[in-house]
Amino acid sequence: MELKTRYLGLELPTPVVASASPLSRTVDGVRQLVDAGVGAVVLYSLFEEELRQDEQDGGPSQYLSLLERAAEAVPVPVIGSLNATAPGSWAGYARSMQDSGAAAIELNINVLPGDSHVSGRDVEQRHLDILAGVKAAVTVPVAVKLNPYFSATADMARSLDLGGADGLVLFNRFLQPDVDIETLAVAPGTALSRADEARLPLTWITVLRGRIAASLAATTGVEDATEVIKFLLAGADVVMTASALLRHGPAYTTVLLDGLREWMIAKGFASINEFRGLLAVPFGTDEVAHERTDYVNALRRANSAEYGPW
């Protein structure tokens, strides 16, 4: 049974990758994830704001030390993570991550454009500028973790691809706040993702597969092996998860991979490459017409006797 895959030009032993989370804040935590079977580990994110604050103290030495020790301790790629909102001199720290042993850099661009005077085009350009700054600083692959709220997601993906992104991670989740009606206060939104949230990245991975050169990483909504399989069928090169591992512990990776193997055996697949992208939108298809047809068919089924009247 062949579970190897390639992501960002790196060969990974399995397609399940541990997303940035508190689980990767120690070398022991990274080891536990790798021992359970992840193909790579994305370290917890280093925030642009932390870098600016720490410049006077010589930089984020603790993070770089962890990165160096983790990269030496495990046989799979360790990926550094930068969480950014704007271009700046902080991008040079990506080079420090590379020098500390990072096999790649994941740019978690988390921009919530709440200013009504900032145009959509300006927001898009900010993403491209951040990418350009980091690409200029490193030679290792760079992936961009995106949110799904662009007016033309496919065009943004294409622009990042042409701008040098080696991979796209779909999608980031805004930690949307809630309201506590008893205390009359805004409560922080830190809920873990649910399986039904996988549908949004599934939609875009099926569309982008084969249409851009960048690797595709699926994230958000992974709860069990079912989502791993769906994302691979859609065309993802790897499937990232944090929520499932935070809920169940690092050893849950074994459950995800065992479920994938069992499904592959039942379907007669000997390797991931035999079925990856099997359900992607065929190349040459009119993507807009394809999505419209799916939308109309879904509504027709919803109004059929199978579901009863609405």
Coordinates of N, CA, C and O in Angstrom, one line a residue, residues 45-182:
S45 N 2.4 29.0 14.6 CA 2.7 30.2 13.9 C 3.4 31.2 14.7 O 3.2 31.5 15.9
L46 N 4.4 31.9 14.0 CA 5.0 33.1 14.5 C 4.4 34.3 13.9 O 4.3 34.4 12.7
F47 N 3.9 35.2 14.8 CA 3.0 36.3 14.3 C 3.9 37.5 14.0 O 4.9 37.8 14.7
E48 N 3.5 38.2 12.9 CA 4.1 39.4 12.5 C 4.2 40.4 13.7 O 5.3 41.1 13.9
E49 N 3.2 40.5 14.5 CA 3.2 41.4 15.7 C 4.3 41.1 16.7 O 4.9 41.9 17.3
E50 N 4.5 39.7 16.9 CA 5.5 39.3 17.8 C 6.9 39.7 17.2 O 7.8 40.1 18.0
L51 N 7.1 39.5 16.0 CA 8.4 39.9 15.4 C 8.7 41.3 15.5 O 9.8 41.7 15.9
R52 N 7.7 42.2 15.3 CA 8.0 43.6 15.5 C 8.3 44.0 16.9 O 9.2 44.8 17.2
Q53 N 7.6 43.3 17.8 CA 7.8 43.6 19.3 C 9.2 43.0 19.7 O 9.9 43.6 20.5
D54 N 9.6 41.9 19.1 CA 10.8 41.3 19.6 C 12.1 41.8 18.9 O 13.2 41.4 19.2
E55 N 12.0 42.6 17.9 CA 13.1 43.1 17.1 C 14.2 43.7 18.0 O 15.4 43.5 17.9
Q56 N 13.8 44.4 19.0 CA 14.7 45.1 20.0 C 15.4 44.1 20.9 O 16.4 44.4 21.5
D57 N 14.8 42.9 20.9 CA 15.4 41.8 21.8 C 16.2 40.8 21.0 O 16.5 39.7 21.5
G58 N 16.5 41.1 19.7 CA 17.3 40.1 19.0 C 16.5 39.1 18.2 O 17.1 38.2 17.7
G59 N 15.2 39.2 18.2 CA 14.4 38.3 17.4 C 13.8 37.1 18.2 O 14.1 36.9 19.3
P60 N 13.0 36.3 17.5 CA 12.3 35.1 18.1 C 13.2 33.9 18.3 O 13.0 32.9 17.6
S61 N 14.2 34.0 19.1 CA 15.2 32.9 19.2 C 14.6 31.6 19.7 O 15.0 30.5 19.3
Q62 N 13.6 31.7 20.6 CA 12.9 30.5 21.1 C 12.3 29.7 20.0 O 12.4 28.5 19.9
Y63 N 11.6 30.4 19.1 CA 10.9 29.7 18.0 C 12.0 29.1 17.1 O 11.9 27.9 16.6
L64 N 13.0 29.8 16.7 CA 14.1 29.3 15.8 C 14.8 28.1 16.5 O 15.2 27.1 15.8
S65 N 15.0 28.2 17.8 CA 15.6 27.0 18.5 C 14.8 25.8 18.4 O 15.3 24.7 18.1
L66 N 13.4 26.0 18.6 CA 12.5 24.8 18.5 C 12.5 24.3 17.1 O 12.6 23.0 16.9
L67 N 12.5 25.1 16.1 CA 12.5 24.7 14.7 C 13.8 23.9 14.4 O 13.7 22.8 13.8
E68 N 14.9 24.4 14.8 CA 16.2 23.7 14.6 C 16.2 22.3 15.3 O 16.6 21.3 14.6
R69 N 15.8 22.2 16.5 CA 15.8 21.0 17.2 C 14.8 20.0 16.7 O 15.0 18.8 16.6
A70 N 13.6 20.5 16.3 CA 12.6 19.6 15.7 C 13.0 19.1 14.4 O 12.8 17.9 14.1
A71 N 13.6 19.9 13.6 CA 14.0 19.4 12.2 C 15.1 18.3 12.4 O 15.2 17.4 11.5
E72 N 15.9 18.4 13.4 CA 17.0 17.4 13.6 C 16.4 16.2 14.2 O 17.0 15.1 14.1
A73 N 15.3 16.3 14.9 CA 14.7 15.2 15.7 C 13.9 14.2 14.9 O 13.7 13.1 15.3
V74 N 13.3 14.7 13.8 CA 12.3 13.8 13.1 C 12.7 13.7 11.6 O 13.4 14.5 11.0
P75 N 12.3 12.6 11.0 CA 12.7 12.3 9.6 C 11.8 12.9 8.5 O 12.0 12.6 7.3
V76 N 10.8 13.6 8.9 CA 9.9 14.2 7.9 C 10.1 15.7 7.9 O 10.7 16.3 8.8
P77 N 9.6 16.4 6.8 CA 9.8 17.9 6.8 C 9.1 18.6 7.9 O 8.0 18.3 8.3
V78 N 9.8 19.6 8.5 CA 9.2 20.5 9.4 C 9.1 21.9 8.7 O 10.1 22.4 8.2
I79 N 7.9 22.4 8.7 CA 7.6 23.6 8.0 C 7.4 24.8 9.0 O 6.6 24.7 9.9
G80 N 8.1 25.9 8.8 CA 7.9 27.0 9.6 C 6.6 27.8 9.2 O 6.3 27.8 8.0
S81 N 6.0 28.5 10.1 CA 4.7 29.2 9.8 C 4.8 30.6 10.3 O 5.2 30.9 11.4
L82 N 4.5 31.5 9.3 CA 4.5 33.0 9.6 C 3.1 33.4 9.4 O 2.5 33.2 8.4
N83 N 2.5 34.1 10.4 CA 1.2 34.7 10.3 C 1.3 36.2 10.1 O 1.8 36.9 11.0
A84 N 0.9 36.6 8.9 CA 1.1 38.0 8.5 C -0.1 38.7 8.1 O -1.1 38.1 7.6
T85 N -0.1 40.1 8.2 CA -1.2 40.9 7.7 C -0.8 41.9 6.7 O -1.6 42.5 6.0
A86 N 0.5 42.2 6.7 CA 1.0 43.3 5.8 C 2.5 43.1 5.4 O 3.2 42.4 6.2
P87 N 2.9 43.6 4.3 CA 4.3 43.5 3.9 C 5.2 44.2 4.9 O 4.7 45.1 5.6
G88 N 6.4 43.8 5.1 CA 7.3 44.5 6.0 C 8.7 43.8 6.2 O 8.9 42.7 5.6
S89 N 9.5 44.4 6.9 CA 10.9 43.9 7.1 C 10.9 42.6 7.9 O 11.9 41.8 7.8
W90 N 9.8 42.3 8.6 CA 9.7 41.0 9.3 C 9.9 39.8 8.4 O 10.2 38.7 8.8
A91 N 9.6 40.0 7.0 CA 9.7 38.9 6.1 C 11.1 38.2 6.1 O 11.3 37.1 5.8
G92 N 12.1 39.0 6.5 CA 13.5 38.5 6.6 C 13.6 37.3 7.6 O 14.5 36.5 7.5
Y93 N 12.7 37.2 8.5 CA 12.7 36.1 9.5 C 12.4 34.8 8.8 O 12.7 33.7 9.4
A94 N 11.8 34.8 7.7 CA 11.6 33.6 6.9 C 12.9 33.0 6.6 O 13.1 31.8 6.6
R95 N 13.9 33.8 6.3 CA 15.3 33.3 6.0 C 15.9 32.7 7.2 O 16.6 31.7 7.2
S96 N 15.6 33.3 8.4 CA 16.1 32.7 9.6 C 15.5 31.3 9.9 O 16.1 30.4 10.4
M97 N 14.2 31.2 9.5 CA 13.5 29.9 9.6 C 14.2 28.9 8.7 O 14.5 27.7 9.1
Q98 N 14.5 29.3 7.5 CA 15.2 28.4 6.5 C 16.5 28.0 7.1 O 16.9 26.8 7.0
D99 N 17.3 29.0 7.6 CA 18.6 28.7 8.2 C 18.6 27.8 9.4 O 19.5 27.1 9.7
S100 N 17.4 27.8 10.0 CA 17.2 26.9 11.2 C 16.7 25.5 10.9 O 16.5 24.7 11.8
G101 N 16.5 25.2 9.6 CA 16.2 23.9 9.2 C 14.8 23.7 8.6 O 14.4 22.6 8.3
A102 N 14.0 24.8 8.5 CA 12.7 24.7 7.9 C 12.8 24.1 6.5 O 13.5 24.7 5.6
A103 N 12.0 23.1 6.2 CA 12.0 22.5 4.8 C 11.2 23.4 3.9 O 11.3 23.3 2.7
A104 N 10.3 24.2 4.4 CA 9.4 25.1 3.7 C 8.9 26.2 4.6 O 9.0 26.0 5.9
I105 N 8.2 27.2 4.1 CA 7.6 28.2 4.9 C 6.1 28.3 4.5 O 5.8 28.3 3.3
E106 N 5.2 28.3 5.5 CA 3.8 28.5 5.3 C 3.5 29.9 5.7 O 3.6 30.2 6.9
L107 N 2.9 30.6 4.7 CA 2.5 32.0 5.0 C 1.0 32.0 5.3 O 0.2 31.7 4.4
N108 N 0.7 32.2 6.6 CA -0.7 32.3 7.0 C -1.1 33.8 6.9 O -0.9 34.5 7.9
I109 N -1.7 34.2 5.8 CA -2.1 35.6 5.6 C -3.5 35.8 6.1 O -4.4 35.3 5.5
N110 N -3.6 36.5 7.2 CA -4.9 36.6 7.9 C -5.3 38.1 7.9 O -4.9 38.8 8.8
V111 N -5.9 38.5 6.8 CA -6.3 39.9 6.7 C -7.9 40.0 6.7 O -8.5 39.4 5.9
L112 N -8.4 40.7 7.7 CA -9.8 40.9 7.8 C -10.0 42.4 7.4 O -9.8 43.3 8.1
P113 N -10.5 42.6 6.1 CA -10.5 44.0 5.6 C -11.8 44.7 6.1 O -12.8 44.9 5.4
G114 N -11.7 45.2 7.4 CA -12.8 45.8 7.9 C -12.9 47.3 7.6 O -13.9 48.0 7.9
D115 N -11.8 47.9 7.0 CA -11.8 49.3 6.6 C -12.6 49.4 5.3 O -12.2 48.9 4.3
S116 N -13.7 50.2 5.3 CA -14.5 50.3 4.1 C -13.8 51.1 3.0 O -14.3 51.2 1.9
H117 N -12.7 51.7 3.3 CA -12.0 52.5 2.3 C -10.9 51.6 1.6 O -10.2 52.1 0.7
V118 N -10.7 50.4 2.0 CA -9.8 49.5 1.4 C -10.5 48.6 0.4 O -11.4 47.9 0.7
S119 N -10.1 48.7 -0.9 CA -10.7 48.0 -1.9 C -10.3 46.5 -2.0 O -9.3 46.1 -1.4
G120 N -11.1 45.7 -2.6 CA -10.8 44.3 -2.8 C -9.5 44.1 -3.5 O -8.7 43.2 -3.2
R121 N -9.2 44.9 -4.5 CA -7.9 44.8 -5.3 C -6.8 45.1 -4.4 O -5.7 44.5 -4.5
D122 N -6.9 46.1 -3.4 CA -5.8 46.4 -2.5 C -5.5 45.2 -1.6 O -4.4 44.9 -1.3
V123 N -6.6 44.6 -1.1 CA -6.4 43.4 -0.3 C -5.7 42.3 -1.0 O -4.7 41.7 -0.5
E124 N -6.1 42.1 -2.3 CA -5.4 41.0 -3.1 C -3.9 41.4 -3.3 O -3.0 40.5 -3.2
Q125 N -3.6 42.7 -3.6 CA -2.3 43.1 -3.8 C -1.4 42.9 -2.6 O -0.2 42.6 -2.6
R126 N -2.0 43.1 -1.4 CA -1.3 42.9 -0.2 C -0.8 41.5 0.0 O 0.3 41.2 0.4
H127 N -1.7 40.5 -0.4 CA -1.3 39.1 -0.4 C -0.1 38.9 -1.3 O 0.9 38.2 -0.9
L128 N -0.2 39.5 -2.5 CA 0.9 39.3 -3.5 C 2.2 39.9 -3.0 O 3.3 39.4 -3.2
D129 N 2.1 41.1 -2.3 CA 3.3 41.7 -1.8 C 4.0 41.0 -0.7 O 5.2 40.9 -0.6
I130 N 3.1 40.4 0.2 CA 3.7 39.6 1.3 C 4.4 38.4 0.7 O 5.5 38.1 1.1
L131 N 3.8 37.7 -0.2 CA 4.4 36.6 -0.9 C 5.7 37.0 -1.5 O 6.7 36.3 -1.3
A132 N 5.7 38.1 -2.3 CA 6.9 38.5 -2.9 C 8.1 38.8 -2.0 O 9.2 38.4 -2.2
G133 N 7.8 39.4 -0.8 CA 8.8 39.7 0.2 C 9.4 38.4 0.7 O 10.6 38.4 0.9
V134 N 8.6 37.4 1.0 CA 9.1 36.2 1.6 C 9.9 35.4 0.5 O 11.0 34.8 0.8
K135 N 9.3 35.3 -0.7 CA 10.0 34.6 -1.8 C 11.4 35.2 -2.0 O 12.4 34.5 -2.4
A136 N 11.5 36.5 -1.9 CA 12.8 37.2 -2.1 C 13.8 36.8 -1.0 O 15.0 37.0 -1.2
A137 N 13.3 36.4 0.1 CA 14.2 36.1 1.3 C 14.7 34.7 1.4 O 15.6 34.4 2.1
V138 N 14.0 33.7 0.8 CA 14.3 32.3 1.0 C 14.4 31.6 -0.4 O 14.0 32.1 -1.4
T139 N 15.0 30.4 -0.3 CA 15.1 29.5 -1.4 C 14.2 28.3 -1.2 O 14.0 27.5 -2.2
V140 N 13.8 28.0 0.0 CA 12.9 26.9 0.2 C 11.5 27.2 -0.3 O 11.2 28.3 -0.5
P141 N 10.7 26.1 -0.5 CA 9.3 26.4 -1.0 C 8.5 27.2 -0.1 O 8.7 27.2 1.2
V142 N 7.5 28.0 -0.6 CA 6.6 28.8 0.2 C 5.2 28.5 -0.2 O 4.8 28.5 -1.4
A143 N 4.4 28.2 0.8 CA 3.0 27.9 0.6 C 2.2 29.1 1.2 O 2.7 29.7 2.2
V144 N 1.1 29.4 0.6 CA 0.2 30.5 1.1 C -1.1 29.9 1.6 O -1.8 29.2 0.9
K145 N -1.4 30.2 2.9 CA -2.7 29.7 3.5 C -3.7 30.9 3.3 O -3.5 32.0 3.9
L146 N -4.7 30.6 2.6 CA -5.7 31.6 2.2 C -7.0 31.5 3.0 O -7.4 30.4 3.4
N147 N -7.7 32.6 3.1 CA -9.1 32.5 3.5 C -10.0 32.4 2.2 O -9.5 32.7 1.1
P148 N -11.2 32.0 2.3 CA -12.1 31.8 1.1 C -12.9 33.0 0.7 O -13.7 32.9 -0.2
Y149 N -12.6 34.2 1.2 CA -13.5 35.3 1.0 C -13.1 36.3 0.0 O -13.1 37.5 0.2
F150 N -12.6 35.8 -1.1 CA -12.2 36.7 -2.2 C -13.4 36.7 -3.2 O -14.1 35.8 -3.4
S151 N -13.5 37.8 -3.9 CA -14.6 37.9 -4.9 C -14.4 37.0 -6.0 O -15.4 36.5 -6.7
A152 N -13.1 36.7 -6.3 CA -12.8 35.7 -7.4 C -11.7 34.8 -6.9 O -10.5 35.1 -7.2
T153 N -12.1 33.8 -6.2 CA -11.1 33.0 -5.5 C -10.1 32.3 -6.5 O -8.9 32.2 -6.3
A154 N -10.7 31.8 -7.7 CA -9.8 31.1 -8.6 C -8.8 32.1 -9.2 O -7.6 31.7 -9.5
D155 N -9.2 33.3 -9.5 CA -8.3 34.3 -10.0 C -7.2 34.6 -9.0 O -6.0 34.8 -9.3
M156 N -7.6 34.7 -7.7 CA -6.6 35.0 -6.7 C -5.6 33.8 -6.6 O -4.4 34.0 -6.5
A157 N -6.1 32.6 -6.7 CA -5.2 31.4 -6.7 C -4.2 31.5 -7.8 O -3.0 31.2 -7.7
R158 N -4.7 31.8 -9.0 CA -3.9 31.9 -10.2 C -2.8 33.0 -10.0 O -1.7 32.8 -10.4
S159 N -3.2 34.1 -9.5 CA -2.3 35.2 -9.3 C -1.2 34.9 -8.3 O 0.0 35.2 -8.5
L160 N -1.5 34.2 -7.3 CA -0.5 33.7 -6.3 C 0.4 32.7 -6.9 O 1.6 32.6 -6.7
D161 N -0.2 31.8 -7.7 CA 0.6 30.8 -8.5 C 1.6 31.4 -9.4 O 2.8 31.1 -9.4
L162 N 1.2 32.4 -10.1 CA 2.1 33.2 -11.0 C 3.1 34.0 -10.3 O 4.2 34.3 -10.7
G163 N 2.7 34.4 -9.0 CA 3.6 35.2 -8.2 C 4.6 34.4 -7.5 O 5.4 34.9 -6.7
G164 N 4.6 33.1 -7.7 CA 5.7 32.2 -7.1 C 5.3 31.3 -6.0 O 6.2 30.6 -5.4
A165 N 4.0 31.3 -5.6 CA 3.6 30.4 -4.5 C 3.8 29.0 -5.0 O 3.4 28.6 -6.0
D166 N 4.5 28.2 -4.1 CA 4.8 26.8 -4.4 C 3.6 25.9 -4.0 O 3.5 24.8 -4.4
G167 N 2.7 26.5 -3.2 CA 1.6 25.7 -2.7 C 0.5 26.7 -2.2 O 0.8 27.8 -1.8
L168 N -0.7 26.2 -2.2 CA -1.8 26.9 -1.6 C -2.5 26.0 -0.6 O -2.8 24.9 -0.8
V169 N -2.8 26.6 0.6 CA -3.5 25.9 1.7 C -4.9 26.4 1.8 O -5.1 27.6 2.1
L170 N -5.9 25.6 1.5 CA -7.3 26.0 1.4 C -8.1 25.3 2.5 O -8.3 24.1 2.4
F171 N -8.7 26.0 3.4 CA -8.7 27.4 3.7 C -8.4 27.7 5.1 O -8.6 26.9 6.0
N172 N -8.0 29.0 5.4 CA -7.8 29.5 6.7 C -9.2 29.8 7.3 O -10.2 30.0 6.5
R173 N -9.3 29.8 8.6 CA -10.6 30.1 9.2 C -10.4 31.3 10.1 O -9.5 31.4 10.9
F174 N -11.3 32.4 9.9 CA -11.3 33.5 10.8 C -11.8 33.0 12.1 O -12.8 32.3 12.1
L175 N -11.2 33.4 13.2 CA -11.8 33.1 14.5 C -12.9 34.1 14.9 O -12.6 35.1 15.5
Q176 N -14.0 33.8 14.3 CA -15.1 34.7 14.4 C -15.7 34.7 15.9 O -16.0 33.7 16.5
P177 N -15.9 35.9 16.4 CA -16.4 36.1 17.8 C -17.9 35.7 17.9 O -18.6 35.7 17.0
D178 N -18.2 35.4 19.1 CA -19.6 35.2 19.5 C -20.0 36.3 20.5 O -19.2 37.1 20.9
V179 N -21.3 36.2 20.9 CA -21.8 37.2 21.9 C -22.4 36.5 23.0 O -23.2 35.6 22.9
D180 N -21.9 36.8 24.2 CA -22.5 36.3 25.5 C -23.6 37.2 25.9 O -23.3 38.3 26.4
I181 N -24.8 36.7 25.8 CA -26.0 37.6 26.1 C -26.2 37.8 27.6 O -26.9 38.6 28.1
E182 N -25.5 36.9 28.5 CA -25.6 37.1 29.9 C -24.7 38.1 30.4 O -25.0 39.0 31.3

